[in-house]
Amino acid sequence: MSILVVGGAGYIGSHTVRALLDRGEDVLVLDDLSEGHRAAVPASVPLLEIDLLDRAATLAALSEHKPEAVFHFAASCYVGESVTDPGKYFRNNFVATLNLLDGMVQGGSKRFIFSSTCATYGEPPSLPITEDMPKEPVNPYGRTKLFCEQAFADYEVAHGIQSVSLRYFNAAGAHPSGELGEDHEPETHLIPLVLQVALGQREDIKIFGSDYDTPDGTCIRDYIHIVDLAEAHILGLEGLRGGRISRAAFNLGNEEGHSVRQVIDMARKVTGHAIPAVETERRAGDPPRLVGSSALAREVLGWKPRYGDLLSILETAWKWHREHPRGYGENTAKNG
Ligand code: UFG
C-alpha cells in the first residue's frame, strides 16, 4: 500500500517524499501545484494534480488509491495574509483538511500525519514551549491549524483515524545534496531572503523591529532543519504503525533561539558577503521569542535532530540558493 503525501511538491513535503523513498516506501503525491513545484517531485512518483477544495475529486482520489497513510503538508502559511484574508485560510487549511479526512473515511485510510505549527500556542507564558501549554493562537493561521488538530480527535472517535500532529518551529535549510530546497513566491522568510541578498538579488535585508525586549532587540526564533523535520514525520508514521501513539502532538524545534541579527551575522560568515541590513518597523503579529521544547518528540518518537545547529541550516540553504538562484525555475545555475 502506498503513502499519500499531500503537498508533496512543496518545501517540507518534497523533503519528506525524499525521506520516504530513501526508506523504500511506495509514495504518491497529491498537490495542486499552486505553490508547489513539479520539479520537486521525482519522475518516478505519481503526481495527482488535485485541489483539495474540489471535494468530489479529493474523495475520488482517496477512494481509488486507499493509501495506508496520509501525510498532509498542503496549506496556506503566511501569518500576515491570514489576518487580512481569513476566509482563504479557513478554506485552504481547515475545509480542505476536512475534505481529505472525509476522503480517508471513504477509502478506509487510518493513519494521518499532520503539519501543524507553533502558531497554535500564540504568545506562550514561558519558554521553552511545551505541548501542554495553552493553545491560544493570535492569528487566523494558527487558529486554522488548531481547528484541524481538534477535528482529528473527533475523527478518531467516529472513524478510527489515528493522527499525529507535528508543531514546527521555524523550518529552514535544504537537502544536503543541493537537489531540494526552499522556493516560495513571494518569499517572506528570513533565511532565504538573507541569502538572496548575498546572491545580489536584493539590496538589503530589512530587520523587522530592533526594540524588542531581547538581548539584541530583534526577534528570537527556533530554527529547525528541514531534513530533521522530514525524519520526525517518518518516526510519526512508525509510531502510528506500531500502535505506540495516536491523537498525539509533538513540538519540533531545537530548543535554542537565534535572533534576527544572529542569523544575519552567521549568514555573512557562511556566504562571505557583507549582507547590508536595514532596521525597520516591527512586522505585525510577530511574537518576540518562540523557542520550543522537543523533549516529548525525543522521548516518545526517538527523534534525534542531525542538523541541530544554525550553521548546518545556513550552509545547506546556501548550497541550494547558490546552485539554484531561481529556485525550481528553469533558469538555474546548474541547468542553465
Ligand atoms: N524577519 C525580518 N526580516 C525579514 C523577514 C523576517 O526581520 O525580511 C524576521 C521576522 O520578523 C521574524 C524572524 O525574522 O522575527 C523570522 O521570520 P520568518 O518570516 O522567517 O518566520 P516566522 O517566525 O514569521 O514564521 C514561522 C513559520 C510560519 C509560522 C510562524 C509561526 O514560517 O509558517 O513561524 O509563528 F506560522
Short mmCIF file of C-alpha atoms and ligand atoms in Angstrom, two decimals:
data_model
loop_
_atom_site.label_atom_id
_atom_site.label_comp_id
_atom_site.label_asym_id
_atom_site.label_seq_id
_atom_site.Cartn_x
_atom_site.Cartn_y
_atom_site.Cartn_z
CA MET A 1 0.00 0.00 0.00
CA SER A 2 1.22 3.48 -0.73
CA ILE A 3 1.78 6.58 1.34
CA LEU A 4 -0.01 9.66 0.07
CA VAL A 5 1.92 12.91 0.55
CA VAL A 6 -0.45 15.84 0.17
CA GLY A 7 1.55 18.95 -0.67
CA GLY A 8 4.47 16.73 -1.66
CA ALA A 9 5.64 19.27 -4.26
CA GLY A 10 6.20 21.91 -1.58
CA TYR A 11 9.16 22.68 0.64
CA ILE A 12 8.58 20.36 3.62
CA GLY A 13 6.54 17.84 1.62
CA SER A 14 9.24 17.29 -1.01
CA HIS A 15 11.88 16.64 1.62
CA THR A 16 9.57 14.12 3.29
CA VAL A 17 8.91 12.40 -0.04
CA ARG A 18 12.68 12.02 -0.41
CA ALA A 19 12.98 10.58 3.11
CA LEU A 20 10.16 8.10 2.43
CA LEU A 21 11.70 6.99 -0.86
CA ASP A 22 15.08 6.57 0.86
CA ARG A 23 13.36 4.06 3.14
CA GLY A 24 11.86 2.16 0.24
CA GLU A 25 8.28 3.31 0.81
CA ASP A 26 5.80 3.40 -2.06
CA VAL A 27 4.89 7.09 -2.44
CA LEU A 28 2.14 9.02 -4.21
CA VAL A 29 1.92 12.84 -4.25
CA LEU A 30 -1.26 14.92 -4.31
CA ASP A 31 -0.64 18.61 -4.99
CA ASP A 32 -2.47 21.31 -6.94
CA LEU A 33 0.87 22.95 -7.79
CA SER A 34 -0.47 26.34 -6.71
CA GLU A 35 2.61 26.76 -4.52
CA GLY A 36 4.49 23.52 -5.07
CA HIS A 37 6.85 22.69 -7.92
CA ARG A 38 6.52 19.81 -10.34
CA ALA A 39 10.32 19.65 -10.49
CA ALA A 40 10.43 18.93 -6.75
CA VAL A 41 8.58 15.63 -7.32
CA PRO A 42 10.77 12.79 -8.64
CA ALA A 43 9.67 11.49 -12.06
CA SER A 44 9.16 8.01 -10.53
CA VAL A 45 6.48 9.30 -8.13
CA PRO A 46 2.90 9.60 -9.44
CA LEU A 47 1.54 13.14 -9.06
CA LEU A 48 -2.21 13.63 -8.64
CA GLU A 49 -2.87 17.24 -9.57
CA ILE A 50 -5.91 17.92 -7.41
CA ASP A 51 -7.18 20.91 -5.45
CA LEU A 52 -8.32 19.69 -2.02
CA LEU A 53 -11.22 22.14 -2.19
CA ASP A 54 -12.52 20.07 -5.10
CA ARG A 55 -14.27 17.75 -2.68
CA ALA A 56 -15.50 15.27 -5.28
CA ALA A 57 -12.03 14.87 -6.82
CA THR A 58 -10.41 14.53 -3.38
CA LEU A 59 -12.87 11.88 -2.24
CA ALA A 60 -12.48 10.01 -5.53
CA ALA A 61 -8.66 10.02 -5.28
CA LEU A 62 -8.66 8.69 -1.72
CA SER A 63 -11.28 6.06 -2.58
CA GLU A 64 -9.29 4.92 -5.59
CA HIS A 65 -5.81 4.80 -4.04
CA LYS A 66 -6.72 3.83 -0.47
CA PRO A 67 -3.34 4.91 0.93
CA GLU A 68 -2.08 3.20 4.05
CA ALA A 69 -1.19 6.62 5.49
CA VAL A 70 -1.66 10.26 4.54
CA PHE A 71 0.91 12.99 5.22
CA HIS A 72 -0.68 16.42 4.94
CA PHE A 73 1.54 19.43 4.20
CA ALA A 74 -0.67 21.47 1.85
CA ALA A 75 -1.63 24.75 3.49
CA SER A 76 -1.53 28.49 3.22
CA CYS A 77 1.06 29.63 5.74
CA TYR A 78 1.57 33.39 5.76
CA VAL A 79 0.61 34.73 9.14
CA GLY A 80 0.12 38.33 7.90
CA GLU A 81 -2.07 37.27 4.98
CA SER A 82 -4.18 35.15 7.32
CA VAL A 83 -5.09 38.31 9.23
CA THR A 84 -6.18 40.21 6.11
CA ASP A 85 -7.80 37.26 4.32
CA PRO A 86 -9.00 34.79 6.99
CA GLY A 87 -11.51 33.16 4.64
CA LYS A 88 -8.69 31.91 2.43
CA TYR A 89 -7.04 30.32 5.47
CA PHE A 90 -10.18 28.69 6.84
CA ARG A 91 -10.92 27.26 3.39
CA ASN A 92 -7.40 26.18 2.41
CA ASN A 93 -6.34 24.90 5.80
CA PHE A 94 -9.50 23.76 7.53
CA VAL A 95 -12.14 22.94 4.91
CA ALA A 96 -9.50 21.31 2.69
CA THR A 97 -8.36 19.14 5.60
CA LEU A 98 -11.95 18.06 6.28
CA ASN A 99 -12.28 17.01 2.63
CA LEU A 100 -9.10 14.99 2.96
CA LEU A 101 -10.28 13.34 6.19
CA ASP A 102 -13.65 12.52 4.60
CA GLY A 103 -11.78 11.00 1.66
CA MET A 104 -9.83 8.88 4.13
CA VAL A 105 -13.08 7.73 5.73
CA GLN A 106 -14.42 6.73 2.31
CA GLY A 107 -11.22 5.00 1.24
CA GLY A 108 -10.59 3.34 4.60
CA SER A 109 -7.23 5.05 5.32
CA LYS A 110 -6.47 5.14 9.03
CA ARG A 111 -3.14 6.93 9.57
CA PHE A 112 -2.73 10.67 9.34
CA ILE A 113 0.44 12.73 9.86
CA PHE A 114 -0.25 16.44 10.02
CA SER A 115 1.86 19.52 9.52
CA SER A 116 0.96 21.77 12.44
CA THR A 117 2.69 24.82 13.84
CA CYS A 118 3.98 26.58 16.93
CA ALA A 119 1.49 29.30 15.97
CA THR A 120 -1.16 27.16 17.74
CA TYR A 121 0.27 28.39 21.07
CA GLY A 122 0.01 32.11 20.43
CA GLU A 123 2.15 34.01 22.91
CA PRO A 124 3.42 31.41 25.39
CA PRO A 125 3.52 32.13 29.15
CA SER A 126 7.15 30.95 29.35
CA LEU A 127 9.91 29.35 27.30
CA PRO A 128 10.66 26.77 26.06
CA ILE A 129 7.15 25.97 24.87
CA THR A 130 5.87 22.55 25.91
CA GLU A 131 2.93 20.71 24.38
CA ASP A 132 0.74 21.13 27.46
CA MET A 133 0.82 24.94 27.36
CA PRO A 134 -2.39 26.83 26.47
CA LYS A 135 -3.31 26.87 22.81
CA GLU A 136 -4.39 30.47 22.20
CA PRO A 137 -3.44 31.39 18.64
CA VAL A 138 -3.03 35.11 17.99
CA ASN A 139 -3.76 34.89 14.26
CA PRO A 140 -6.15 33.02 11.92
CA TYR A 141 -3.30 30.88 10.55
CA GLY A 142 -2.65 29.37 13.98
CA ARG A 143 -6.37 29.01 14.60
CA THR A 144 -6.99 27.05 11.40
CA LYS A 145 -4.25 24.58 12.34
CA LEU A 146 -5.63 24.24 15.86
CA PHE A 147 -9.15 23.61 14.48
CA CYS A 148 -7.69 20.79 12.40
CA GLU A 149 -5.99 19.25 15.42
CA GLN A 150 -9.29 19.39 17.29
CA ALA A 151 -11.15 17.76 14.40
CA PHE A 152 -8.70 14.82 14.45
CA ALA A 153 -9.86 13.79 17.91
CA ASP A 154 -13.45 13.62 16.68
CA TYR A 155 -12.49 11.72 13.52
CA GLU A 156 -10.66 9.17 15.63
CA VAL A 157 -13.69 8.57 17.82
CA ALA A 158 -16.10 8.40 14.89
CA HIS A 159 -13.96 6.77 12.21
CA GLY A 160 -10.84 5.31 13.84
CA ILE A 161 -8.43 7.63 12.01
CA GLN A 162 -5.27 7.85 14.09
CA SER A 163 -3.30 11.04 13.86
CA VAL A 164 -0.09 12.69 14.86
CA SER A 165 0.33 16.46 14.63
CA LEU A 166 3.81 17.92 14.40
CA ARG A 167 4.07 21.52 15.56
CA TYR A 168 7.04 23.02 13.82
CA PHE A 169 9.03 25.99 14.86
CA ASN A 170 10.95 27.71 12.01
CA ALA A 171 11.61 25.27 9.18
CA ALA A 172 14.80 26.17 7.32
CA GLY A 173 17.77 24.73 5.44
CA ALA A 174 17.84 22.47 2.41
CA HIS A 175 18.61 18.88 1.45
CA PRO A 176 22.39 18.35 1.79
CA SER A 177 22.53 17.02 -1.80
CA GLY A 178 21.57 20.50 -3.00
CA GLU A 179 18.74 18.95 -5.03
CA LEU A 180 15.81 20.18 -2.95
CA GLY A 181 15.30 23.47 -1.18
CA GLU A 182 13.06 26.41 -0.37
CA ASP A 183 11.34 28.25 -3.22
CA HIS A 184 8.35 30.39 -2.25
CA GLU A 185 6.67 33.08 -4.28
CA PRO A 186 6.54 35.58 -2.73
CA GLU A 187 9.39 34.78 -0.33
CA THR A 188 8.81 36.15 3.17
CA HIS A 189 11.07 34.01 5.35
CA LEU A 190 14.20 35.41 6.91
CA ILE A 191 16.85 32.89 5.84
CA PRO A 192 16.04 32.70 2.10
CA LEU A 193 15.70 36.49 1.98
CA VAL A 194 19.09 36.97 3.64
CA LEU A 195 20.66 34.56 1.16
CA GLN A 196 19.02 36.37 -1.75
CA VAL A 197 20.84 39.49 -0.58
CA ALA A 198 24.11 37.52 -0.63
CA LEU A 199 23.28 36.45 -4.20
CA GLY A 200 22.80 40.07 -5.22
CA GLN A 201 19.08 39.54 -5.88
CA ARG A 202 18.08 42.04 -3.16
CA GLU A 203 19.86 45.14 -1.97
CA ASP A 204 19.49 44.57 1.74
CA ILE A 205 17.65 42.67 4.42
CA LYS A 206 15.10 44.55 6.47
CA ILE A 207 15.22 43.84 10.19
CA PHE A 208 11.60 43.95 11.34
CA GLY A 209 11.92 45.63 14.72
CA SER A 210 15.05 46.28 16.79
CA ASP A 211 13.33 47.39 20.00
CA TYR A 212 12.05 44.05 21.28
CA ASP A 213 12.78 43.00 24.83
CA THR A 214 15.51 40.58 23.73
CA PRO A 215 19.30 40.79 24.22
CA ASP A 216 19.94 42.48 20.85
CA GLY A 217 16.47 43.95 20.36
CA THR A 218 15.49 41.62 17.49
CA CYS A 219 13.08 38.65 17.48
CA ILE A 220 14.25 35.23 18.54
CA ARG A 221 13.21 32.07 16.71
CA ASP A 222 13.98 28.37 16.94
CA TYR A 223 15.25 27.27 13.50
CA ILE A 224 14.95 23.62 12.62
CA HIS A 225 16.50 21.82 9.67
CA ILE A 226 14.10 20.57 7.03
CA VAL A 227 15.74 17.10 6.90
CA ASP A 228 15.23 16.71 10.65
CA LEU A 229 11.60 17.73 10.21
CA ALA A 230 11.13 15.13 7.48
CA GLU A 231 12.69 12.49 9.71
CA ALA A 232 10.24 13.30 12.52
CA HIS A 233 7.33 12.65 10.14
CA ILE A 234 8.68 9.20 9.34
CA LEU A 235 9.03 8.50 13.06
CA GLY A 236 5.43 9.66 13.48
CA LEU A 237 4.33 7.13 10.84
CA GLU A 238 6.30 4.39 12.59
CA GLY A 239 4.70 5.36 15.90
CA LEU A 240 1.22 5.04 14.36
CA ARG A 241 2.10 1.77 12.65
CA GLY A 242 3.40 0.32 15.90
CA GLY A 243 0.31 1.48 17.78
CA ARG A 244 2.53 3.43 20.16
CA ILE A 245 0.89 6.80 19.57
CA SER A 246 -2.39 8.22 18.43
CA ARG A 247 -4.07 11.59 18.61
CA ALA A 248 -0.65 12.85 19.60
CA ALA A 249 1.01 16.24 19.09
CA PHE A 250 4.72 16.98 19.27
CA ASN A 251 6.80 20.13 19.08
CA LEU A 252 9.69 20.06 16.64
CA GLY A 253 12.38 22.59 17.40
CA ASN A 254 15.98 22.70 18.55
CA GLU A 255 15.31 24.28 21.95
CA GLU A 256 17.68 27.07 21.04
CA GLY A 257 16.76 30.54 19.94
CA HIS A 258 18.62 32.77 17.47
CA SER A 259 17.91 36.44 16.96
CA VAL A 260 17.43 38.03 13.56
CA ARG A 261 20.82 39.72 13.95
CA GLN A 262 22.50 36.41 14.84
CA VAL A 263 21.06 34.79 11.72
CA ILE A 264 22.30 37.65 9.53
CA ASP A 265 25.76 37.56 11.17
CA MET A 266 26.14 33.85 10.62
CA ALA A 267 24.92 34.18 7.03
CA ARG A 268 27.69 36.75 6.50
CA LYS A 269 30.26 34.17 7.63
CA VAL A 270 28.79 31.36 5.55
CA THR A 271 28.45 33.39 2.35
CA GLY A 272 31.41 35.74 2.71
CA HIS A 273 29.06 38.56 1.68
CA ALA A 274 28.56 41.80 3.63
CA ILE A 275 24.71 41.43 3.56
CA PRO A 276 23.63 45.00 4.31
CA ALA A 277 20.85 45.15 6.91
CA VAL A 278 18.40 47.99 7.49
CA GLU A 279 16.39 48.35 10.70
CA THR A 280 12.70 48.97 10.04
CA GLU A 281 9.36 48.86 11.87
CA ARG A 282 8.13 45.75 13.59
CA ARG A 283 6.06 43.36 11.47
CA ALA A 284 2.53 42.93 12.82
CA GLY A 285 1.87 39.69 14.66
CA ASP A 286 5.49 38.74 15.41
CA PRO A 287 5.92 37.36 18.94
CA PRO A 288 9.32 38.46 20.38
CA ARG A 289 10.53 34.94 21.24
CA LEU A 290 9.47 31.47 20.13
CA VAL A 291 11.57 28.56 21.32
CA GLY A 292 10.20 25.06 21.68
CA SER A 293 10.93 22.11 23.87
CA SER A 294 11.03 18.94 21.80
CA ALA A 295 11.72 16.67 24.77
CA LEU A 296 8.48 14.78 24.10
CA ALA A 297 9.37 14.04 20.46
CA ARG A 298 12.80 12.85 21.54
CA GLU A 299 11.38 10.63 24.25
CA VAL A 300 8.31 9.19 22.53
CA LEU A 301 9.33 9.22 18.86
CA GLY A 302 13.06 8.72 19.44
CA TRP A 303 13.71 11.84 17.35
CA LYS A 304 17.34 12.97 17.21
CA PRO A 305 17.94 16.04 15.05
CA ARG A 306 21.11 15.63 12.96
CA TYR A 307 21.41 19.24 11.80
CA GLY A 308 20.54 20.96 15.05
CA ASP A 309 22.87 23.92 14.67
CA LEU A 310 22.23 27.13 12.79
CA LEU A 311 25.47 26.74 10.84
CA SER A 312 24.33 23.48 9.14
CA ILE A 313 20.99 25.10 8.37
CA LEU A 314 22.64 28.09 6.71
CA GLU A 315 25.28 26.04 4.89
CA THR A 316 22.76 23.69 3.29
CA ALA A 317 20.40 26.57 2.47
CA TRP A 318 23.29 28.48 0.90
CA LYS A 319 24.28 25.49 -1.24
CA TRP A 320 20.71 25.27 -2.55
CA HIS A 321 20.34 29.01 -3.25
CA ARG A 322 23.78 29.32 -4.84
CA GLU A 323 23.17 26.38 -7.16
CA HIS A 324 19.54 27.33 -7.86
CA PRO A 325 19.37 31.13 -7.81
CA ARG A 326 15.93 30.93 -9.48
CA GLY A 327 14.72 28.07 -7.28
CA TYR A 328 12.97 25.38 -9.30
CA GLY A 329 12.58 27.79 -12.22
CA GLU A 330 14.23 26.82 -15.47
CA ASN A 331 16.95 29.41 -15.28
CA THR A 332 19.15 27.76 -12.65
CA ALA A 333 22.92 27.82 -12.31
CA LYS A 334 23.00 24.06 -12.85
CA ASN A 335 20.81 23.57 -15.87
CA GLY A 336 21.45 26.93 -17.45
N1 UFG B 1 12.25 38.86 9.61
C1 UFG B 1 12.94 40.03 9.37
N2 UFG B 1 13.07 40.45 8.09
C2 UFG B 1 12.54 39.76 7.03
C3 UFG B 1 11.84 38.56 7.29
C4 UFG B 1 11.71 38.14 8.60
O1 UFG B 1 13.42 40.69 10.30
O2 UFG B 1 12.68 40.21 5.90
C5 UFG B 1 12.12 38.40 10.99
C6 UFG B 1 10.69 38.24 11.44
O3 UFG B 1 10.19 39.44 11.91
C7 UFG B 1 10.83 37.15 12.50
C8 UFG B 1 12.02 36.32 12.03
O4 UFG B 1 12.72 37.13 11.10
O5 UFG B 1 11.15 37.75 13.71
C9 UFG B 1 11.61 35.05 11.35
O6 UFG B 1 10.63 35.37 10.37
P1 UFG B 1 10.12 34.34 9.28
O7 UFG B 1 9.17 35.07 8.40
O8 UFG B 1 11.28 33.65 8.66
O9 UFG B 1 9.38 33.23 10.14
P2 UFG B 1 8.16 33.40 11.17
O10 UFG B 1 8.76 33.20 12.52
O11 UFG B 1 7.36 34.61 10.95
O12 UFG B 1 7.22 32.22 10.67
C10 UFG B 1 7.32 30.92 11.09
C11 UFG B 1 6.79 30.00 10.01
C12 UFG B 1 5.32 30.26 9.79
C13 UFG B 1 4.61 30.11 11.12
C14 UFG B 1 5.20 31.05 12.14
C15 UFG B 1 4.53 30.87 13.46
O13 UFG B 1 7.50 30.21 8.81
O14 UFG B 1 4.79 29.34 8.86
O15 UFG B 1 6.58 30.78 12.27
O16 UFG B 1 4.87 31.94 14.31
F1 UFG B 1 3.32 30.39 11.00
#
